[in-house]
CSV table of C-alpha atoms and ligand atoms in Angstrom, one decimal:
chain,number,residue,atom,x,y,z
A,1,VAL,CA,-69.9,-79.3,-2.3
A,2,SER,CA,-71.0,-81.9,0.6
A,3,VAL,CA,-68.5,-81.6,3.4
A,4,PRO,CA,-68.8,-85.4,5.4
A,5,ALA,CA,-70.0,-84.8,8.8
A,6,PRO,CA,-66.8,-84.7,11.1
A,7,ARG,CA,-66.2,-88.2,13.1
A,8,GLY,CA,-63.2,-89.8,15.2
A,9,ILE,CA,-60.7,-91.5,12.6
A,10,ARG,CA,-59.4,-94.5,14.2
A,11,VAL,CA,-56.0,-95.7,14.0
A,12,GLU,CA,-54.5,-99.1,14.1
A,13,VAL,CA,-51.1,-99.9,14.4
A,14,PRO,CA,-50.6,-103.6,14.8
A,15,VAL,CA,-46.6,-104.2,15.0
A,16,GLN,CA,-47.8,-102.5,18.5
A,17,ARG,CA,-51.5,-103.5,19.5
A,18,THR,CA,-52.8,-100.2,19.7
A,19,ALA,CA,-55.1,-97.8,18.2
A,20,TYR,CA,-56.5,-94.8,18.9
A,21,ASP,CA,-58.6,-92.5,17.9
A,22,VAL,CA,-58.6,-89.3,16.2
A,23,ILE,CA,-61.1,-86.8,17.0
A,24,VAL,CA,-61.9,-83.9,14.4
A,25,ARG,CA,-64.5,-81.6,15.0
A,26,PRO,CA,-65.1,-78.1,15.8
A,27,GLY,CA,-65.2,-77.0,19.1
A,28,VAL,CA,-63.7,-80.0,20.6
A,29,LEU,CA,-61.3,-78.8,22.8
A,30,ASP,CA,-63.8,-78.2,25.2
A,31,GLU,CA,-64.3,-82.0,25.6
A,32,LEU,CA,-60.5,-82.5,26.3
A,33,HIS,CA,-61.7,-84.7,29.7
A,34,SER,CA,-63.5,-86.7,28.0
A,35,PHE,CA,-61.1,-87.8,25.9
A,36,LEU,CA,-57.9,-88.4,28.5
A,37,PRO,CA,-56.7,-91.9,29.7
A,38,PRO,CA,-57.4,-91.4,34.1
A,39,ALA,CA,-54.2,-90.4,35.5
A,40,SER,CA,-52.9,-88.9,38.7
A,41,ARG,CA,-52.0,-85.6,37.3
A,42,TYR,CA,-51.8,-83.8,33.5
A,43,VAL,CA,-49.4,-81.9,32.8
A,44,VAL,CA,-49.8,-79.6,29.8
A,45,ILE,CA,-46.8,-79.5,27.3
A,46,THR,CA,-47.0,-76.2,24.9
A,47,ASP,CA,-44.7,-73.7,23.4
A,48,HIS,CA,-44.4,-70.2,24.9
A,49,HIS,CA,-47.0,-68.7,21.7
A,50,VAL,CA,-49.6,-71.1,22.2
A,51,ALA,CA,-49.1,-71.4,26.1
A,52,PRO,CA,-51.4,-67.6,25.8
A,53,LEU,CA,-53.7,-68.4,23.2
A,54,HIS,CA,-55.0,-71.4,24.2
A,55,GLY,CA,-52.9,-73.1,27.6
A,56,ALA,CA,-54.4,-71.0,30.3
A,57,ARG,CA,-58.2,-72.3,29.0
A,58,VAL,CA,-57.2,-76.3,28.9
A,59,LEU,CA,-55.5,-75.8,32.0
A,60,ASP,CA,-58.4,-73.9,33.3
A,61,ALA,CA,-61.1,-76.5,31.5
A,62,LEU,CA,-59.1,-79.5,33.4
A,63,ARG,CA,-59.2,-78.0,36.9
A,64,GLY,CA,-62.4,-77.2,37.0
A,65,HIS,CA,-63.1,-81.0,35.9
A,66,GLY,CA,-61.5,-81.2,39.4
A,67,LEU,CA,-58.3,-82.7,37.6
A,68,THR,CA,-54.6,-81.9,39.3
A,69,ALA,CA,-53.0,-80.1,36.4
A,70,ASP,CA,-49.9,-78.1,35.2
A,71,LEU,CA,-49.1,-76.7,32.2
A,72,LEU,CA,-44.8,-77.0,31.0
A,73,ASP,CA,-44.1,-74.1,28.1
A,74,PHE,CA,-40.8,-73.6,26.3
A,75,THR,CA,-39.6,-71.0,23.8
A,76,ALA,CA,-41.7,-72.0,20.8
A,77,GLY,CA,-39.7,-72.4,17.6
A,78,GLU,CA,-37.4,-75.8,15.9
A,79,ALA,CA,-34.3,-74.2,17.4
A,80,ASN,CA,-35.7,-75.3,20.2
A,81,LYS,CA,-36.2,-78.9,19.8
A,82,THR,CA,-33.6,-80.3,21.1
A,83,ARG,CA,-31.8,-82.7,24.3
A,84,SER,CA,-31.5,-79.5,26.1
A,85,THR,CA,-35.3,-78.7,25.8
A,86,TRP,CA,-36.1,-82.5,26.7
A,87,THR,CA,-33.4,-82.2,29.6
A,88,GLN,CA,-35.6,-78.8,31.0
A,89,LEU,CA,-38.6,-80.4,30.4
A,90,THR,CA,-38.3,-83.8,32.3
A,91,ASP,CA,-36.2,-82.4,34.9
A,92,ARG,CA,-39.4,-80.1,35.4
A,93,LEU,CA,-41.6,-83.1,35.3
A,94,LEU,CA,-39.0,-84.9,38.4
A,95,GLY,CA,-39.8,-81.3,40.2
A,96,LEU,CA,-43.4,-81.7,40.0
A,97,GLY,CA,-43.4,-84.7,42.0
A,98,ALA,CA,-44.8,-86.7,38.3
A,99,GLY,CA,-44.9,-90.4,38.9
A,100,ARG,CA,-45.6,-92.8,36.2
A,101,ASP,CA,-49.2,-92.5,36.8
A,102,ALA,CA,-48.7,-89.0,35.4
A,103,CYS,CA,-50.3,-88.1,31.7
A,104,VAL,CA,-49.0,-85.7,29.0
A,105,ILE,CA,-50.8,-83.6,27.0
A,106,ALA,CA,-49.6,-82.1,23.8
A,107,LEU,CA,-50.5,-78.7,22.9
A,108,GLY,CA,-48.8,-77.2,20.5
A,109,GLY,CA,-47.7,-77.6,17.0
A,110,GLY,CA,-45.3,-79.6,15.3
A,111,VAL,CA,-42.3,-78.9,17.4
A,112,VAL,CA,-44.2,-79.3,20.5
A,113,GLY,CA,-45.5,-82.6,19.6
A,114,ASP,CA,-42.3,-84.0,18.8
A,115,LEU,CA,-41.0,-82.6,21.8
A,116,ALA,CA,-43.4,-83.6,24.3
A,117,CYS,CA,-44.1,-87.2,23.0
A,118,LEU,CA,-40.5,-87.5,23.1
A,119,VAL,CA,-40.6,-86.7,26.7
A,120,ALA,CA,-43.8,-88.3,27.4
A,121,ALA,CA,-41.9,-91.7,26.1
A,122,THR,CA,-38.9,-91.6,27.9
A,123,TYR,CA,-40.3,-89.9,30.8
A,124,MET,CA,-40.2,-93.1,33.9
A,125,ARG,CA,-39.8,-95.0,30.7
A,126,GLY,CA,-43.2,-94.0,29.0
A,127,LEU,CA,-45.9,-92.2,30.2
A,128,PRO,CA,-49.4,-91.8,27.7
A,129,VAL,CA,-49.4,-88.6,26.1
A,130,VAL,CA,-52.5,-87.1,24.7
A,131,GLN,CA,-51.8,-84.9,20.9
A,132,VAL,CA,-53.5,-81.3,20.4
A,133,PRO,CA,-52.1,-80.5,17.5
A,134,THR,CA,-52.9,-76.6,17.0
A,135,THR,CA,-51.1,-76.0,13.4
A,136,LEU,CA,-52.9,-77.5,10.6
A,137,LEU,CA,-49.5,-79.4,9.6
A,138,ALA,CA,-49.4,-80.9,13.1
A,139,MET,CA,-53.5,-82.1,12.6
A,140,VAL,CA,-52.8,-83.5,9.4
A,141,ASP,CA,-49.4,-84.4,9.4
A,142,ALA,CA,-47.3,-84.7,12.5
A,143,ALA,CA,-50.0,-85.8,15.1
A,144,VAL,CA,-50.6,-89.0,14.0
A,145,GLY,CA,-47.9,-92.0,13.2
A,146,GLY,CA,-45.9,-92.3,16.4
A,147,LYS,CA,-42.7,-90.6,15.4
A,148,THR,CA,-41.1,-87.8,18.3
A,149,GLY,CA,-37.7,-87.0,18.3
A,150,VAL,CA,-35.4,-83.8,18.5
A,151,ASP,CA,-33.2,-82.0,15.8
A,152,VAL,CA,-29.1,-82.0,17.0
A,153,GLU,CA,-25.7,-80.8,14.8
A,154,HIS,CA,-26.2,-83.6,12.9
A,155,GLY,CA,-29.5,-82.8,10.7
A,156,LYS,CA,-32.9,-82.6,11.9
A,157,ASN,CA,-35.0,-85.5,13.8
A,158,LEU,CA,-31.7,-87.7,14.1
A,159,VAL,CA,-33.0,-88.2,17.8
A,160,GLY,CA,-35.7,-90.3,19.1
A,161,VAL,CA,-38.5,-92.9,19.0
A,162,PHE,CA,-41.3,-94.4,18.5
A,163,HIS,CA,-44.6,-93.4,20.6
A,164,HIS,CA,-47.8,-93.2,19.6
A,165,PRO,CA,-50.4,-91.1,21.5
A,166,HIS,CA,-53.3,-92.3,23.7
A,167,ALA,CA,-55.6,-89.6,21.3
A,168,VAL,CA,-55.3,-87.0,19.1
A,169,ILE,CA,-57.8,-84.6,19.3
A,170,ALA,CA,-57.9,-81.5,16.6
A,171,ASP,CA,-60.2,-78.3,17.1
A,172,PRO,CA,-60.4,-76.9,13.8
A,173,LEU,CA,-61.3,-73.4,15.9
A,174,VAL,CA,-57.6,-73.0,17.6
A,175,LEU,CA,-56.5,-72.5,13.7
A,176,ASN,CA,-58.2,-68.9,14.7
A,177,THR,CA,-54.6,-67.4,15.8
A,178,LEU,CA,-52.3,-69.3,13.7
A,179,PRO,CA,-50.4,-66.9,10.9
A,180,PRO,CA,-51.5,-67.4,7.7
A,181,GLN,CA,-47.9,-68.6,6.5
A,182,GLN,CA,-48.3,-71.3,9.2
A,183,LEU,CA,-51.3,-72.6,7.3
A,184,ARG,CA,-50.6,-72.2,4.2
A,185,ALA,CA,-47.4,-74.3,5.0
A,186,GLY,CA,-49.8,-77.2,6.2
A,187,LEU,CA,-52.0,-77.3,3.3
A,188,ALA,CA,-49.3,-77.9,1.6
A,189,GLU,CA,-48.9,-81.4,3.2
A,190,ALA,CA,-52.7,-81.9,2.8
A,191,VAL,CA,-51.6,-81.4,-1.0
A,192,LYS,CA,-48.9,-84.1,-0.6
A,193,HIS,CA,-51.4,-86.5,0.8
A,194,GLY,CA,-53.7,-86.0,-2.3
A,195,ALA,CA,-51.4,-86.8,-4.7
A,196,ILE,CA,-49.7,-89.5,-3.0
A,197,LEU,CA,-53.2,-91.5,-1.9
A,198,ASP,CA,-56.0,-89.6,-3.3
A,199,ALA,CA,-57.0,-88.0,-6.7
A,200,ALA,CA,-60.3,-86.7,-4.9
A,201,HIS,CA,-58.7,-85.5,-2.2
A,202,PHE,CA,-56.6,-83.5,-4.6
A,203,ASP,CA,-59.7,-82.2,-6.0
A,204,TRP,CA,-61.4,-81.4,-3.0
A,205,ILE,CA,-58.5,-79.0,-1.6
A,206,HIS,CA,-58.4,-77.8,-5.1
A,207,ASP,CA,-62.2,-77.1,-5.1
A,208,ASN,CA,-62.3,-75.7,-1.8
A,209,ALA,CA,-59.1,-73.9,-1.2
A,210,GLN,CA,-60.8,-70.7,-0.6
A,211,ARG,CA,-62.9,-72.2,2.2
A,212,LEU,CA,-59.8,-73.5,3.3
A,213,LEU,CA,-58.2,-70.2,3.6
A,214,SER,CA,-60.8,-69.0,5.2
A,215,LEU,CA,-60.7,-71.2,7.8
A,216,ASP,CA,-64.2,-72.3,7.5
A,217,PRO,CA,-64.8,-75.0,10.3
A,218,GLU,CA,-66.2,-77.8,8.1
A,219,ALA,CA,-64.2,-77.9,5.4
A,220,VAL,CA,-60.7,-77.7,7.6
A,221,SER,CA,-62.8,-80.2,9.4
A,222,ALA,CA,-62.4,-82.4,6.5
A,223,LEU,CA,-59.4,-81.9,5.0
A,224,VAL,CA,-58.0,-83.0,8.4
A,225,THR,CA,-60.2,-85.6,8.7
A,226,ARG,CA,-60.1,-86.9,5.2
A,227,SER,CA,-56.1,-86.7,5.9
A,228,VAL,CA,-56.1,-88.0,9.1
A,229,GLU,CA,-57.9,-91.4,7.5
A,230,LEU,CA,-54.6,-91.6,4.2
A,231,LYS,CA,-51.8,-91.1,6.5
A,232,GLY,CA,-53.5,-93.8,9.5
A,233,SER,CA,-53.9,-96.0,6.4
A,234,VAL,CA,-50.4,-96.3,5.2
A,235,VAL,CA,-48.9,-95.9,9.2
A,236,ALA,CA,-50.8,-98.7,10.3
A,237,GLU,CA,-49.5,-100.8,7.3
A,238,ASP,CA,-46.0,-100.0,8.2
A,239,PRO,CA,-45.8,-98.2,11.3
A,240,ARG,CA,-41.6,-98.1,11.1
A,241,GLU,CA,-41.2,-96.9,7.7
A,242,HIS,CA,-39.8,-100.3,6.1
A,243,GLY,CA,-41.7,-100.1,3.2
A,244,ARG,CA,-44.6,-97.8,1.8
A,245,ARG,CA,-44.6,-95.3,4.9
A,246,VAL,CA,-41.8,-93.5,2.5
A,247,LEU,CA,-44.5,-92.6,0.5
A,248,LEU,CA,-45.5,-89.9,3.0
A,249,ASN,CA,-41.7,-88.4,2.2
A,250,PHE,CA,-42.8,-87.4,-1.5
A,251,GLY,CA,-41.4,-84.0,-1.9
A,252,HIS,CA,-39.3,-84.5,0.9
A,253,THR,CA,-36.3,-84.9,-0.5
A,254,VAL,CA,-35.8,-82.0,-2.6
A,255,GLY,CA,-38.0,-80.0,0.2
A,256,HIS,CA,-35.6,-81.0,2.9
A,257,ALA,CA,-32.7,-79.9,0.6
A,258,LEU,CA,-34.1,-76.5,0.6
A,259,GLU,CA,-34.7,-76.3,4.0
A,260,LEU,CA,-31.5,-76.9,4.2
A,261,CYS,CA,-29.6,-74.5,1.9
A,262,SER,CA,-32.4,-72.1,3.3
A,263,GLY,CA,-30.3,-72.3,6.4
A,264,TYR,CA,-33.8,-73.5,8.1
A,265,THR,CA,-34.7,-69.9,7.6
A,266,LEU,CA,-37.8,-71.4,5.1
A,267,LEU,CA,-40.7,-73.0,6.6
A,268,HIS,CA,-41.1,-76.6,6.0
A,269,GLY,CA,-44.6,-76.5,4.4
A,270,PHE,CA,-43.0,-73.7,2.1
A,271,ALA,CA,-39.8,-76.2,0.9
A,272,VAL,CA,-42.9,-79.3,0.7
A,273,ALA,CA,-44.8,-77.1,-2.2
A,274,ALA,CA,-41.9,-76.5,-3.9
A,275,GLY,CA,-40.6,-80.0,-3.3
A,276,LEU,CA,-43.8,-81.5,-4.6
A,277,ARG,CA,-43.1,-79.7,-7.9
A,278,ALA,CA,-39.8,-80.7,-8.2
A,279,GLU,CA,-40.4,-84.2,-7.7
A,280,ALA,CA,-43.8,-84.5,-9.2
A,281,ARG,CA,-41.2,-82.7,-12.5
A,282,ALA,CA,-38.9,-85.0,-12.0
A,283,GLY,CA,-41.1,-88.0,-13.0
A,284,GLU,CA,-42.5,-86.6,-16.4
A,285,LEU,CA,-38.8,-86.2,-16.9
A,286,ALA,CA,-37.5,-89.8,-16.7
A,287,GLY,CA,-41.0,-90.8,-18.1
A,288,ILE,CA,-42.7,-92.4,-15.1
A,289,THR,CA,-45.1,-89.3,-13.8
A,290,ALA,CA,-47.8,-88.8,-16.4
A,291,ASP,CA,-47.0,-86.2,-18.5
A,292,GLY,CA,-49.5,-82.4,-17.0
A,293,THR,CA,-49.0,-84.2,-13.5
A,294,ALA,CA,-46.6,-80.9,-12.2
A,295,ASP,CA,-49.1,-78.5,-13.5
A,296,ARG,CA,-52.1,-80.3,-12.1
A,297,VAL,CA,-49.8,-79.6,-8.7
A,298,THR,CA,-49.1,-76.3,-9.8
A,299,SER,CA,-51.9,-75.4,-10.2
A,300,LEU,CA,-53.1,-76.4,-6.7
A,301,LEU,CA,-50.3,-75.2,-4.8
A,302,ARG,CA,-51.2,-72.3,-6.7
A,303,ALA,CA,-55.0,-72.3,-5.4
A,304,CYS,CA,-54.0,-72.3,-1.9
A,305,GLU,CA,-51.4,-69.4,-2.3
A,306,LEU,CA,-48.6,-71.1,-1.7
A,307,PRO,CA,-44.9,-70.1,-3.1
A,308,LEU,CA,-44.1,-71.8,-5.8
A,309,SER,CA,-40.5,-71.5,-6.0
A,310,VAL,CA,-38.0,-70.7,-3.7
A,311,PRO,CA,-35.5,-68.1,-5.3
A,312,GLY,CA,-32.1,-67.3,-5.2
A,313,LEU,CA,-30.7,-71.2,-4.5
A,314,ASP,CA,-27.9,-72.5,-6.3
A,315,ALA,CA,-29.4,-75.6,-7.7
A,316,ASP,CA,-25.6,-78.1,-6.9
A,317,ARG,CA,-26.2,-76.8,-3.4
A,318,VAL,CA,-29.5,-78.1,-3.3
A,319,LEU,CA,-28.5,-81.5,-5.0
A,320,ASP,CA,-25.6,-82.0,-3.0
A,321,GLY,CA,-28.2,-81.2,0.6
A,322,MET,CA,-30.0,-84.3,-0.7
A,323,ARG,CA,-27.4,-86.6,0.3
A,324,MET,CA,-27.8,-85.1,4.2
A,325,ASP,CA,-31.7,-86.5,4.0
A,326,LYS,CA,-31.7,-89.1,6.4
A,327,LYS,CA,-33.9,-91.4,5.3
A,328,THR,CA,-31.3,-91.8,2.3
A,329,ARG,CA,-30.1,-95.3,2.3
A,330,ALA,CA,-28.1,-95.9,-1.3
A,331,ALA,CA,-25.7,-93.6,-2.3
A,332,ALA,CA,-27.7,-93.0,-5.4
A,333,GLN,CA,-30.4,-90.4,-4.7
A,334,ARG,CA,-33.7,-92.7,-4.1
A,335,VAL,CA,-37.1,-90.2,-4.9
A,336,VAL,CA,-40.5,-91.3,-4.2
A,337,LEU,CA,-42.7,-90.7,-7.4
A,338,LEU,CA,-46.3,-90.3,-9.0
A,339,ALA,CA,-47.2,-92.5,-11.0
A,340,VAL,CA,-50.6,-90.0,-11.9
A,341,ILE,CA,-52.4,-87.9,-9.6
A,342,GLY,CA,-53.3,-90.2,-6.5
A,343,ARG,CA,-50.8,-92.6,-7.3
A,344,CYS,CA,-47.3,-93.8,-6.5
A,345,ALA,CA,-45.2,-95.8,-9.3
A,346,ARG,CA,-43.1,-98.4,-8.2
A,347,THR,CA,-39.6,-99.5,-10.0
A,348,ASP,CA,-40.3,-103.1,-11.3
A,349,ASP,CA,-38.9,-105.1,-9.1
A,350,GLY,CA,-41.4,-103.2,-6.7
A,351,LYS,CA,-39.4,-100.8,-4.8
A,352,TRP,CA,-41.5,-97.6,-3.7
A,353,THR,CA,-38.5,-95.1,-4.8
A,354,HIS,CA,-36.8,-94.8,-8.0
A,355,ALA,CA,-33.3,-93.9,-8.7
A,356,LEU,CA,-32.9,-90.5,-10.2
A,357,PRO,CA,-30.2,-89.4,-12.3
A,358,ARG,CA,-28.2,-86.2,-11.2
A,359,HIS,CA,-29.0,-84.0,-13.8
A,360,VAL,CA,-33.0,-85.3,-14.1
A,361,LEU,CA,-32.9,-84.1,-10.5
A,362,ARG,CA,-31.1,-80.7,-11.2
A,363,GLN,CA,-33.5,-80.0,-13.9
A,364,ALA,CA,-36.1,-80.5,-11.9
A,365,VAL,CA,-34.7,-78.7,-8.9
A,366,GLN,CA,-34.1,-75.6,-11.4
A,367,GLU,CA,-37.7,-75.2,-12.1
A,368,VAL,CA,-37.9,-74.7,-8.3
A,369,ILE,CA,-35.4,-71.7,-7.8
A,370,ARG,CA,-36.5,-70.2,-10.4
A,371,ASP,CA,-37.5,-66.3,-9.9
A,372,ARG,CA,-40.2,-65.9,-12.3
A,373,ASP,CA,-41.5,-69.2,-11.6
A,374,ASN,CA,-42.9,-67.6,-8.3
A,375,VAL,CA,-45.5,-65.7,-9.8
B,401,LIG,N1,-43.5,-86.5,14.2
B,401,LIG,C1,-44.1,-86.5,12.5
B,401,LIG,O1,-44.3,-87.2,11.9
B,401,LIG,C2,-43.7,-85.2,12.2
B,401,LIG,C3,-44.1,-84.6,10.3
B,401,LIG,C4,-44.6,-83.4,10.1
B,401,LIG,C5,-43.9,-82.8,10.7
B,401,LIG,N2,-42.8,-82.9,11.8
B,401,LIG,C6,-42.7,-81.6,12.8
B,401,LIG,O2,-43.1,-80.8,12.9
B,401,LIG,C7,-42.4,-79.6,12.9
B,401,LIG,C8,-42.9,-78.7,12.4
B,401,LIG,O3,-44.5,-78.4,12.8
B,401,LIG,P1,-45.2,-77.3,12.9
B,401,LIG,O4,-45.1,-76.3,11.5
B,401,LIG,O5,-46.5,-77.1,13.2
B,401,LIG,O6,-44.1,-75.9,13.9
B,401,LIG,P2,-44.4,-75.3,14.7
B,401,LIG,O7,-45.0,-76.3,15.9
B,401,LIG,O8,-43.0,-74.5,15.0
B,401,LIG,O9,-45.5,-74.2,14.7
B,401,LIG,C9,-45.3,-72.6,14.0
B,401,LIG,C10,-45.4,-71.7,15.3
B,401,LIG,O10,-46.7,-71.9,15.2
B,401,LIG,C11,-46.7,-71.7,16.7
B,401,LIG,N3,-48.7,-71.8,17.2
B,401,LIG,C12,-48.6,-72.8,17.3
B,401,LIG,N4,-50.2,-72.9,17.4
B,401,LIG,C13,-50.4,-72.0,17.1
B,401,LIG,C14,-51.8,-70.8,17.0
B,401,LIG,N5,-53.1,-71.9,17.2
B,401,LIG,N6,-52.3,-70.0,17.1
B,401,LIG,C15,-50.6,-69.6,16.9
B,401,LIG,N7,-49.8,-69.8,16.9
B,401,LIG,C16,-49.5,-71.4,17.0
B,401,LIG,C17,-46.0,-72.1,17.3
B,401,LIG,O11,-45.7,-71.4,18.7
B,401,LIG,C18,-44.5,-71.4,16.5
B,401,LIG,O12,-44.2,-70.4,15.9
B,401,LIG,C19,-41.4,-79.3,12.9
B,401,LIG,O13,-40.4,-79.7,13.8
B,401,LIG,C20,-41.1,-81.1,11.7
B,401,LIG,O14,-39.8,-81.4,12.2
B,401,LIG,C21,-42.8,-83.9,12.3
B,402,LIG,ZN1,-43.3,-82.3,5.8
């Protein structure tokens, strides 16, 4: 299987009259300095797992190029993606004396990205930010699209702004330190991109699953490149999620509810994997998705060594959990559904989400919370 040469992808955001490059290349982290906007100082924001693994190296490289650079870290984990951590980070930036001519470098997974970009967006009314994603999930998904945010008691990601990065620098080699579970979790989002937008990407992941799991840098580069192209094209069309960007929520209506019911002990990507299966199945049950689609999704998730179900949950609690999804606009549960692998179904009046009766969703959810599926 031939792998396209890694190259820069340009993500256009016409509404904000902006565009930025996403550079995906093994070893590109060593060239980070050449992708930075001019600034009086650079502040690397990261978490305490990534800081010792990659932070010191980035900081040394920047200083080695004569740049003024500092590193701020916070305790890793979704539980710290909060206003409180935002407060600490902005206070520490003030403590450093960072002015409006500083630049933030977000070095980490999606938690770091969401938080550091919110800090950048709000500090002195907005600093440029360069995203350096260090998880597969952040590379294929979180680092592109400009969404920032923190979690609050009412739910996840409920306070934030749109703030697009100056550039995104994705170096597949940094994934060598990532726990294997986190790698698989990221694959679930790439599977989603293929399922909703590109059957060839979906099949390519299937054919290359073992290379991806063993972190073959060329395969990972090709995966990230295509996923970013796909997500970037949707974001360019609909930067603020008034329309087609909602497709990116495929698998997430059920996925978010599973996360909620697990008390957020489940990895997001694992919840999404089960959610992809459930929503593909729900579409089949509703007569909208082609028969056999859910089986293809299941087969690909299995090849990616992702868990296929989340046993031990109660179907009705999961259904109730869906109403908490912040993207729910109406009382009826609306869900993105596939027509076939690679293409989503529209309603007769042109909408990208379909209202599904509770019993259909319930049956589909049942199928992903049974123990015996998890083989
Ligand atoms: N803004 C968006 O569009 C968007 C999209 C999807 C997800 N998200 C957000 O992203 C977050 C999830 O992202 P995530 O899965 O990357 O989680 P994460 O940032 O918590 O990273 C997962 C774990 O891996 C560690 N880690 C990161 N890089 C590492 C590396 N190279 N080596 C070793 N350990 C490493 C982290 O410290 C953390 O413990 C969620 O908060 C979600 O809401 C945002
Ligand atoms: Zn997701």
